[in-house]
Short mmCIF file of C-alpha atoms in Angstrom, two decimals:
data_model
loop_
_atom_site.label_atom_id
_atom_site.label_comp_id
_atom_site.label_asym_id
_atom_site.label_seq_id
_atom_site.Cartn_x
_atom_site.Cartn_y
_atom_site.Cartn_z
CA UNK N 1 -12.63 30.47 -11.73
CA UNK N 2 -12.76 27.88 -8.69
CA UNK N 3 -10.84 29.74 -5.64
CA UNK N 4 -7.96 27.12 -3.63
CA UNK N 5 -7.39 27.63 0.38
CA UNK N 6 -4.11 26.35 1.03
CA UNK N 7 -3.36 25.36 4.56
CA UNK N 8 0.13 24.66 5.66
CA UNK N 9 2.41 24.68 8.75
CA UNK N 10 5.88 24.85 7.41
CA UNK N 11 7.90 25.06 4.01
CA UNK N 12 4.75 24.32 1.80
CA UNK N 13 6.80 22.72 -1.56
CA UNK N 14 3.39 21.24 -2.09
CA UNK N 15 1.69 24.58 -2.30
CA UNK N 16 4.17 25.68 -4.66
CA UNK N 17 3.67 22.66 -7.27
CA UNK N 18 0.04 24.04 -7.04
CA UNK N 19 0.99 27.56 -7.53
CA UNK N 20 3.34 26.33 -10.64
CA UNK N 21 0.62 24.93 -11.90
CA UNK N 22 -1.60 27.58 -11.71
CA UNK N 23 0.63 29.99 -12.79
CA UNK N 24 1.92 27.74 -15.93
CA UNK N 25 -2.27 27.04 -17.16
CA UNK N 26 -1.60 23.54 -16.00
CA UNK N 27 -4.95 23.67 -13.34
CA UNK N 28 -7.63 26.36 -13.81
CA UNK N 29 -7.98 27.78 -10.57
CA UNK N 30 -6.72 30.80 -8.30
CA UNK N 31 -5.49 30.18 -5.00
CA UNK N 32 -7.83 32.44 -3.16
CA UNK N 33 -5.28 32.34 0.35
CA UNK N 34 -2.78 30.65 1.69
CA UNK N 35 -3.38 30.41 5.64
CA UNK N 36 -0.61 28.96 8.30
CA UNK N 37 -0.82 28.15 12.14
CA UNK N 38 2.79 29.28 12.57
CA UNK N 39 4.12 32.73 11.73
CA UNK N 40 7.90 31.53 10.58
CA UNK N 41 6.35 28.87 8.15
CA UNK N 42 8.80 29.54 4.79
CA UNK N 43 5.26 28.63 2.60
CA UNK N 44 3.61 32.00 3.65
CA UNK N 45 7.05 33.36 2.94
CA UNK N 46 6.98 31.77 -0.71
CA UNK N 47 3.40 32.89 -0.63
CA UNK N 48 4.06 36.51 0.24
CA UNK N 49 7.03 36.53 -2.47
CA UNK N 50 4.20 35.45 -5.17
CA UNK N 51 1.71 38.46 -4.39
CA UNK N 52 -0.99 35.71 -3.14
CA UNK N 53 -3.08 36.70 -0.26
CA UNK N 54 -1.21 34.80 2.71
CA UNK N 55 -2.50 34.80 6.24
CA UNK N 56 -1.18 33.74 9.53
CA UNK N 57 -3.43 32.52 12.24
CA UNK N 58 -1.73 31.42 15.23
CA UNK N 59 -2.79 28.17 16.63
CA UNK N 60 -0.91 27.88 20.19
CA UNK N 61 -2.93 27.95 23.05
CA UNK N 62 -6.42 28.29 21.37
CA UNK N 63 -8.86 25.40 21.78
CA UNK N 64 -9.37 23.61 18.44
CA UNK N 65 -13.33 23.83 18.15
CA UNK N 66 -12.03 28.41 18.82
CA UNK N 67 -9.39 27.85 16.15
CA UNK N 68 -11.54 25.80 13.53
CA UNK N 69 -14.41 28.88 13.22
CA UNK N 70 -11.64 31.28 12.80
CA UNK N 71 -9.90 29.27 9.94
CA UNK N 72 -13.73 28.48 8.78
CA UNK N 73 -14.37 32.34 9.06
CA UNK N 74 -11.56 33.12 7.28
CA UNK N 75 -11.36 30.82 4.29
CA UNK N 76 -15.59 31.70 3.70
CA UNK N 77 -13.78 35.31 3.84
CA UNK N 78 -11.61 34.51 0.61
CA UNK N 79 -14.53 32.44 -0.94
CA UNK N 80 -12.91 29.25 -1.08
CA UNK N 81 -14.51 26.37 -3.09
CA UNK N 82 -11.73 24.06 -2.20
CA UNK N 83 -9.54 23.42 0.70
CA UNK N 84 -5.82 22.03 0.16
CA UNK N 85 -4.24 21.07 3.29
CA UNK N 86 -0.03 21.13 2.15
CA UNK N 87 1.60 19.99 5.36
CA UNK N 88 -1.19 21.63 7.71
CA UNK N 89 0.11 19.86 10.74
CA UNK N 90 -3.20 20.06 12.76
CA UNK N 91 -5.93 17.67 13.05
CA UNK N 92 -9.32 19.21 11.66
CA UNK N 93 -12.74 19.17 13.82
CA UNK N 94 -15.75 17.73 12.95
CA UNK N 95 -17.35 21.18 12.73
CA UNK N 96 -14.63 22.38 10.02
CA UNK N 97 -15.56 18.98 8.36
CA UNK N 98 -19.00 19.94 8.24
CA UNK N 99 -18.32 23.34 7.15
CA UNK N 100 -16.90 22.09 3.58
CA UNK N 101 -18.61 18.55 2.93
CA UNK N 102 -16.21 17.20 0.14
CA UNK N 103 -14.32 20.18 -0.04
CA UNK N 104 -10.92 19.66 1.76
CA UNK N 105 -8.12 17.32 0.24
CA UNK N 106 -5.02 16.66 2.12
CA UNK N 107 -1.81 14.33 0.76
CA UNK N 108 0.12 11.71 2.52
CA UNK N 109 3.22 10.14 1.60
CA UNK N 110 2.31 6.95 1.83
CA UNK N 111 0.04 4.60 -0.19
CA UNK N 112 -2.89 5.06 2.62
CA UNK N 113 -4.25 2.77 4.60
CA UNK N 114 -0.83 1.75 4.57
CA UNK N 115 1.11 3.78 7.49
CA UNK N 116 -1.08 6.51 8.34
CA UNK N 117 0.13 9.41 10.41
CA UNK N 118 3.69 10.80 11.39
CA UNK N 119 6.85 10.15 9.38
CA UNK N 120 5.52 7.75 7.08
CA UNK N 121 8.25 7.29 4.84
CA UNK N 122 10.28 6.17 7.81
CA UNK N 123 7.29 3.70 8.88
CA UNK N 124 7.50 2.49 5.04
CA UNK N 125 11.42 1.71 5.18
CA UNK N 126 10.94 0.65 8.45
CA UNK N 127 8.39 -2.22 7.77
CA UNK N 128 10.54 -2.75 5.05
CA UNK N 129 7.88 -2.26 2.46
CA UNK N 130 9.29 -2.60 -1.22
CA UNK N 131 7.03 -0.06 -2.76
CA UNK N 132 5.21 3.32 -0.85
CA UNK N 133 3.92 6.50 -2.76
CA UNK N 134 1.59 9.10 -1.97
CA UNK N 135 -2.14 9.95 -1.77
CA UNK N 136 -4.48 12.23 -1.72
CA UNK N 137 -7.66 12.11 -0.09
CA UNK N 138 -10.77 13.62 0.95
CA UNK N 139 -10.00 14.76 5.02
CA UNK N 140 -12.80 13.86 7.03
CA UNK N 141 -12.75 13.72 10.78
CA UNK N 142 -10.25 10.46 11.14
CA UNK N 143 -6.84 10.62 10.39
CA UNK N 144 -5.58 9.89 7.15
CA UNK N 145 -8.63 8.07 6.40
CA UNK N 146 -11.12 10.14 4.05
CA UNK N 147 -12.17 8.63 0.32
CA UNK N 148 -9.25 8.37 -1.69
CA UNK N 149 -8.94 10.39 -5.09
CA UNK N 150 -5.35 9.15 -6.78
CA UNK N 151 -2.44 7.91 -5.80
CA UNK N 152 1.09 6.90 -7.04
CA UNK N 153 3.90 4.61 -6.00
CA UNK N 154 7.20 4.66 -5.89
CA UNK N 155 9.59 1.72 -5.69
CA UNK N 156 11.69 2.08 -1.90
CA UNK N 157 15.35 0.64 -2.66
CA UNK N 158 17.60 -0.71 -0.49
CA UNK N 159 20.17 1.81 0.17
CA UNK N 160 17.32 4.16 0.51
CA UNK N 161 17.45 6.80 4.03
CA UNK N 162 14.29 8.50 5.05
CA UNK N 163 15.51 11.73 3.16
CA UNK N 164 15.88 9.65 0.00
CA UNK N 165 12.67 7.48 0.38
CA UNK N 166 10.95 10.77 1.00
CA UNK N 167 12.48 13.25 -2.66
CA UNK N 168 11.26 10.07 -4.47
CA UNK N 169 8.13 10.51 -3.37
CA UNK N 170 7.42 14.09 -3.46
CA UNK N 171 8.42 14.21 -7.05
CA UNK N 172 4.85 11.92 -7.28
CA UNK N 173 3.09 14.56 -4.45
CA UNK N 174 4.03 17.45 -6.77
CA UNK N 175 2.32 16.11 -9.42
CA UNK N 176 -0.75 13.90 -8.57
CA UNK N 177 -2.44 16.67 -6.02
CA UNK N 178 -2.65 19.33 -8.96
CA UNK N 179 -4.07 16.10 -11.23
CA UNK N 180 -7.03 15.25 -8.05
CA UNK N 181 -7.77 19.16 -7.66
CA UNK N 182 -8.20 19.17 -11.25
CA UNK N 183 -10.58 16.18 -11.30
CA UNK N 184 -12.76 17.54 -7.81
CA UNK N 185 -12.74 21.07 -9.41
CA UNK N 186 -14.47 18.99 -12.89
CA UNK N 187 -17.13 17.67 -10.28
CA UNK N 188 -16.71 14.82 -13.17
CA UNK N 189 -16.64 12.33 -10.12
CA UNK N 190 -19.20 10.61 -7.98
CA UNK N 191 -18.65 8.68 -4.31
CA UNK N 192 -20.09 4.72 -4.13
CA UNK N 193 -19.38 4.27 -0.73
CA UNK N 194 -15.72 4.83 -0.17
CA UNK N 195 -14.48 4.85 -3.83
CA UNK N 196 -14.06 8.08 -6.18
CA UNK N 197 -15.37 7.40 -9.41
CA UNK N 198 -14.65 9.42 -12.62
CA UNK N 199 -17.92 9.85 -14.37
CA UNK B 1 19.79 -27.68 -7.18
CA UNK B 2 17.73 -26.52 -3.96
CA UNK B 3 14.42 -28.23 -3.57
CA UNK B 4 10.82 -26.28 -2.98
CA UNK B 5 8.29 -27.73 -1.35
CA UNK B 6 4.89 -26.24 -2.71
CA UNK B 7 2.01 -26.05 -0.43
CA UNK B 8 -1.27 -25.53 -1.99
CA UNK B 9 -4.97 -25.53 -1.00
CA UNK B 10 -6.70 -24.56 -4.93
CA UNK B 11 -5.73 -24.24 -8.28
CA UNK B 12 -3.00 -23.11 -7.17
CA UNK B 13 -1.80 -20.98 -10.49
CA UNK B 14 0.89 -19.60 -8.78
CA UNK B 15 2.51 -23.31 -7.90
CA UNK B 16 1.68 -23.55 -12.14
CA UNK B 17 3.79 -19.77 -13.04
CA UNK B 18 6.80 -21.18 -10.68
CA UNK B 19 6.98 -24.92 -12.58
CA UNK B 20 6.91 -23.01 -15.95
CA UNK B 21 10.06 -20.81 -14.87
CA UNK B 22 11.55 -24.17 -13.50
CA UNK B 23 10.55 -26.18 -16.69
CA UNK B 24 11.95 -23.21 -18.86
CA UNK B 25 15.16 -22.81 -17.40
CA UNK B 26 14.15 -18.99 -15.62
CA UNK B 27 14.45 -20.30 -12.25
CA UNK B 28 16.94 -22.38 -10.88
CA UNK B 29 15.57 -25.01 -8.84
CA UNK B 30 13.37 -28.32 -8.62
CA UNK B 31 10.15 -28.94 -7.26
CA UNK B 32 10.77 -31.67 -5.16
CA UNK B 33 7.13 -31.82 -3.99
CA UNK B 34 3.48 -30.87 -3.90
CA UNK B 35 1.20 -31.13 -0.91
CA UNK B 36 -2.59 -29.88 -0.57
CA UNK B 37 -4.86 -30.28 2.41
CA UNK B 38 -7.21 -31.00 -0.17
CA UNK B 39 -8.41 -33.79 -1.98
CA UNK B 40 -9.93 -32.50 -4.90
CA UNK B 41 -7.36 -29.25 -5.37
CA UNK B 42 -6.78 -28.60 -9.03
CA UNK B 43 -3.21 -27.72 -8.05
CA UNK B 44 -2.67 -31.26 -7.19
CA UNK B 45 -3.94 -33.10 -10.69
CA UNK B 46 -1.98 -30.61 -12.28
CA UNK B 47 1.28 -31.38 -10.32
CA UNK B 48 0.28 -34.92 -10.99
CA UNK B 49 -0.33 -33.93 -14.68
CA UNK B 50 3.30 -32.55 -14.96
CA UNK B 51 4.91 -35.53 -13.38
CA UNK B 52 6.12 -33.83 -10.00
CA UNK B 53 5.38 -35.48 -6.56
CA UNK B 54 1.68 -34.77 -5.14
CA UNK B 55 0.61 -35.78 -1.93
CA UNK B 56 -2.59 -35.20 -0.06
CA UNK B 57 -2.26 -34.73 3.88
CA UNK B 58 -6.24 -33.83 4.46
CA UNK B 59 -6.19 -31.42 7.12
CA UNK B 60 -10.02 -31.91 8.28
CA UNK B 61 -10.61 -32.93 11.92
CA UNK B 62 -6.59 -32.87 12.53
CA UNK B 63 -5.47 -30.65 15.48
CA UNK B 64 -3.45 -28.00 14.05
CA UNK B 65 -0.32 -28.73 15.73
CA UNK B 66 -0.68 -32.64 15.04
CA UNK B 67 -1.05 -31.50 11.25
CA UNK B 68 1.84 -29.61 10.95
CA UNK B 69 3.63 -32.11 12.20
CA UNK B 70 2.63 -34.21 9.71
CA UNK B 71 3.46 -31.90 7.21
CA UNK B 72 7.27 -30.97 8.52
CA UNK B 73 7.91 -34.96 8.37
CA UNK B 74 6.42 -34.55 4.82
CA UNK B 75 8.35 -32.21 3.78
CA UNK B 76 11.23 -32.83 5.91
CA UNK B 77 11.14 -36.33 4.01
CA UNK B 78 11.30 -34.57 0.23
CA UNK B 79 14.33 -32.57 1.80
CA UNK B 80 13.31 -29.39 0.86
CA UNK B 81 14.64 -26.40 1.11
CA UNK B 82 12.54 -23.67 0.90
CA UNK B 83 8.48 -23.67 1.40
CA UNK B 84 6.31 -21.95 -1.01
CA UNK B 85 2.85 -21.33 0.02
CA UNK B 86 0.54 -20.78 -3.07
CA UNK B 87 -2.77 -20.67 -1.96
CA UNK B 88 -2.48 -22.59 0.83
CA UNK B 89 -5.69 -21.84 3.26
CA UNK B 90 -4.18 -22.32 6.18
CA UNK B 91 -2.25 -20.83 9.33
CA UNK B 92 0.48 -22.15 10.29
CA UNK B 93 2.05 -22.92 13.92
CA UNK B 94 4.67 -21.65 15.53
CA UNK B 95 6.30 -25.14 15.38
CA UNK B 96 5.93 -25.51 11.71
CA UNK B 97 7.35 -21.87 11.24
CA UNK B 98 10.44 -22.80 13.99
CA UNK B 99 10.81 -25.93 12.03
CA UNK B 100 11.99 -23.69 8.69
CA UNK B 101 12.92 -20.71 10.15
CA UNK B 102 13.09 -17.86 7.31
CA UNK B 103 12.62 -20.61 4.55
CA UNK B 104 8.80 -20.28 3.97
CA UNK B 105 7.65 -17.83 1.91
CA UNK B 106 3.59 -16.74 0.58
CA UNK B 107 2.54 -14.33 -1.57
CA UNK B 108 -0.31 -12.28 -0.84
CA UNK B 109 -2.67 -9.90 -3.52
CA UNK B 110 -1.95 -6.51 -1.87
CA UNK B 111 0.81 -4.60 -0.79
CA UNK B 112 1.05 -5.18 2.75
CA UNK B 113 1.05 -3.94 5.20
CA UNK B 114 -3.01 -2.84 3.60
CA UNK B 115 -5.36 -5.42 3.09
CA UNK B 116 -4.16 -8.38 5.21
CA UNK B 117 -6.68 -11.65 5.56
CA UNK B 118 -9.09 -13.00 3.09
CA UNK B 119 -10.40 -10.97 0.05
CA UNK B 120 -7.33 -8.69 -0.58
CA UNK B 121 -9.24 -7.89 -4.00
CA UNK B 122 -12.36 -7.24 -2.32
CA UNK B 123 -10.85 -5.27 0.24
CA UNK B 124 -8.60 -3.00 -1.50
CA UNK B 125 -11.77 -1.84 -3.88
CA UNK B 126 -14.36 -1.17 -1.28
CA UNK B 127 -11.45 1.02 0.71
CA UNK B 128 -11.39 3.07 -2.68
CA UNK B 129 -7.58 2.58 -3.00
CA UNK B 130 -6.25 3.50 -6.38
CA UNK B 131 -3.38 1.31 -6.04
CA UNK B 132 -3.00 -2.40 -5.42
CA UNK B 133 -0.62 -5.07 -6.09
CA UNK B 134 0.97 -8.08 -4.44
CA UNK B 135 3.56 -8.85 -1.95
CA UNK B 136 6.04 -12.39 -1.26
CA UNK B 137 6.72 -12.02 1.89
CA UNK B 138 8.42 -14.56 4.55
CA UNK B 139 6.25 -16.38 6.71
CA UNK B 140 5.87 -15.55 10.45
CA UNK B 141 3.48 -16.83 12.90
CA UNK B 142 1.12 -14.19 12.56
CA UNK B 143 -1.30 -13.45 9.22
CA UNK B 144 0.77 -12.12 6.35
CA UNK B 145 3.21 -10.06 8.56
CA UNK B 146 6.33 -11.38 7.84
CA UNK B 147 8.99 -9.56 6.35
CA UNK B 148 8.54 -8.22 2.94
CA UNK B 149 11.01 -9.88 0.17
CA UNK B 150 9.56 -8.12 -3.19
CA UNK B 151 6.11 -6.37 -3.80
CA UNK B 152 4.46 -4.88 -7.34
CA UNK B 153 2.06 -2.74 -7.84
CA UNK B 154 -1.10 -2.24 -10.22
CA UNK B 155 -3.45 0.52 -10.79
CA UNK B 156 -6.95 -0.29 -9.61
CA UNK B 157 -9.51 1.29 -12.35
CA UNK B 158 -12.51 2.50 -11.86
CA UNK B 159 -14.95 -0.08 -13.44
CA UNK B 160 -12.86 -3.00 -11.85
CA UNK B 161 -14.82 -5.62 -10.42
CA UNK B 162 -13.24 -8.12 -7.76
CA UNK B 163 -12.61 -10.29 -10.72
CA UNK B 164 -10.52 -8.02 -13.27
CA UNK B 165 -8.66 -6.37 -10.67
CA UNK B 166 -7.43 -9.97 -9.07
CA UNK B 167 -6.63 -10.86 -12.83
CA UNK B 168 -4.57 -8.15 -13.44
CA UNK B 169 -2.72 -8.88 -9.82
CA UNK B 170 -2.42 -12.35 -10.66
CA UNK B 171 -0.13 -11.16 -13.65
CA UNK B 172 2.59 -9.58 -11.24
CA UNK B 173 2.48 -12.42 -8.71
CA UNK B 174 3.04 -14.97 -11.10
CA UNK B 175 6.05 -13.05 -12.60
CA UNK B 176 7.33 -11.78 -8.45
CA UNK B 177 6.70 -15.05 -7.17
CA UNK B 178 9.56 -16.63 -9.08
CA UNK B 179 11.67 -13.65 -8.86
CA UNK B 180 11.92 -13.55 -4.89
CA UNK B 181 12.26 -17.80 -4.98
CA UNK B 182 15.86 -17.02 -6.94
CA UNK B 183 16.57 -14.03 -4.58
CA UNK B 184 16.01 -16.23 -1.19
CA UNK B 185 18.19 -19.03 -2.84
CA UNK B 186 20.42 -16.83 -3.91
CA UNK B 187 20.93 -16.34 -0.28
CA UNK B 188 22.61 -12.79 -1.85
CA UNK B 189 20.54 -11.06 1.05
CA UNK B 190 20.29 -10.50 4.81
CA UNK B 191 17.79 -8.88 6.72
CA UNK B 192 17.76 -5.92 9.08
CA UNK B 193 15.06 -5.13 11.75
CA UNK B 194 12.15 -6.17 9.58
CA UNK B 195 13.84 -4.85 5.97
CA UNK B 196 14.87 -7.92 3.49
CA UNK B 197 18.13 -5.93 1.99
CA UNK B 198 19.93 -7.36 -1.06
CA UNK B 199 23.76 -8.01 -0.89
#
């Protein structure tokens, strides 16, 4: 059974679609541990409350190349095969990069390389862009910017808020990050430059 | 009946989509005229082919400001009321774009804001995006960065080629195209900040 890492900084509802997936024989994995930078995060509360090994390593005030080998120590700990940032609000180092080559996934909600970054539901409504979604990608070292493995979209209407904009397209989140851990866990995939192909 | 002005620099088979929904009664408007910078366009023997006005204003050696000139009086002279650019392979000037202020419209094959310039296609498949589609959008001074009036999307697949994925993007702007034309004549719409918002 591949073993999941879950990295997250606050409430984590992308964890739990994974972990009701897991649980419900929808992806064939184990989440191995669930690590967060802040102790009052409500995922390692969720995580706690479903008996999964759940981890807090405090980020503040530690220098990022310090905090990376601990998180890197920790996850090689739990023998993780794959990495799942869920709203791990920290930028990764090159040397964490290195550490799992094509082995950390992370999921924006926005059809990438459209509106990278913070709040990009808001930057979508905003730019008054007609259609956004989500997508979830391989992290390397740039922001937002690994190869991409699926995404979905999601019409943005015009009476839309950032709140609404934003339950549209988690509904899509929820599902399409247990569908691309499924496919990287099949290794039935191969990279031509920056695309993901399905073998 | 409010009069479009097509401007065209190829085939132009999205000037062909909106004279079928003219011709068939789906959109509510005439084509008052054609104009290519080109002399051999096949957009233009077809406009000649269905009867509509084509005129050639060749573009070569002509400062850009002197040409647009040329074309305002052009169309200016037709009396139209709303510019469609379908292919047309050219900037245009601030002048031009004072000269019909929020009554020129493009359509480009991606969802903006990704994949602006030449080679949408091209682009979208070697960044590995999953996702495509095509965007009308109104037409500011700078490259396709006008606000957004409608967008759809397309899946990219995995064995797409610049070819079959333009083809199967060429099917949604031919059918948006037409759509946002009746929306902006409509004039059932305003705009806020950058966000085209239907009344």
């Amino acid at each position: 059974m591949k073993r999941l890492g879950i990295l997250l900084s606050g409430r984590g509802s992308n964890f739990e679609a994974i972990a009701d997936n897991v649980q419900r024989g929808r992806l064939t994995a184990e989440i191995a541990v669930v690590i967060s930078n802040r102790q009052e995060a409500r995922g390692i509360v969720a995580a706690r409350a479903r008996g999964l090994p759940a981890v807090v390593l405090p980020s503040q005030g530690i220098a990022r190349e310090e905090y990376d080998r601990r998180l890197v120590a920790e996850l090689e700990w739990h023998r993780v095969d794959l990495v799942c940032l869920a709203g791990f609000m920290r930028l990764l180092s090159a040397d964490f990069c290195r550490a799992f080559p094509l082995r950390v996934l992370n999921i924006h909600p926005s059809l990438l390389p459209a509106f990278p970054g913070l709040n990009a539901q808001r930057q979508a409504l905003e730019h008054g862009a007609k259609i956004s979604g989500c997508t979830v990608h391989f992290v390397d070292e740039q922001l937002d910017a690994g190869p991409i493995i699926l995404q979905a979209a999601v019409p943005v209407l015009d009476d839309d808020t950032e709140e609404t904009l934003a339950a549209r397209i988690l509904i899509e989140e929820h599902r399409i990050y247990s569908e691309a851990i499924a496919l990287v866990l099949s290794e039935r995939w191969r990279i031509e430059g920056r695309r993901v192909i399905a073998k």
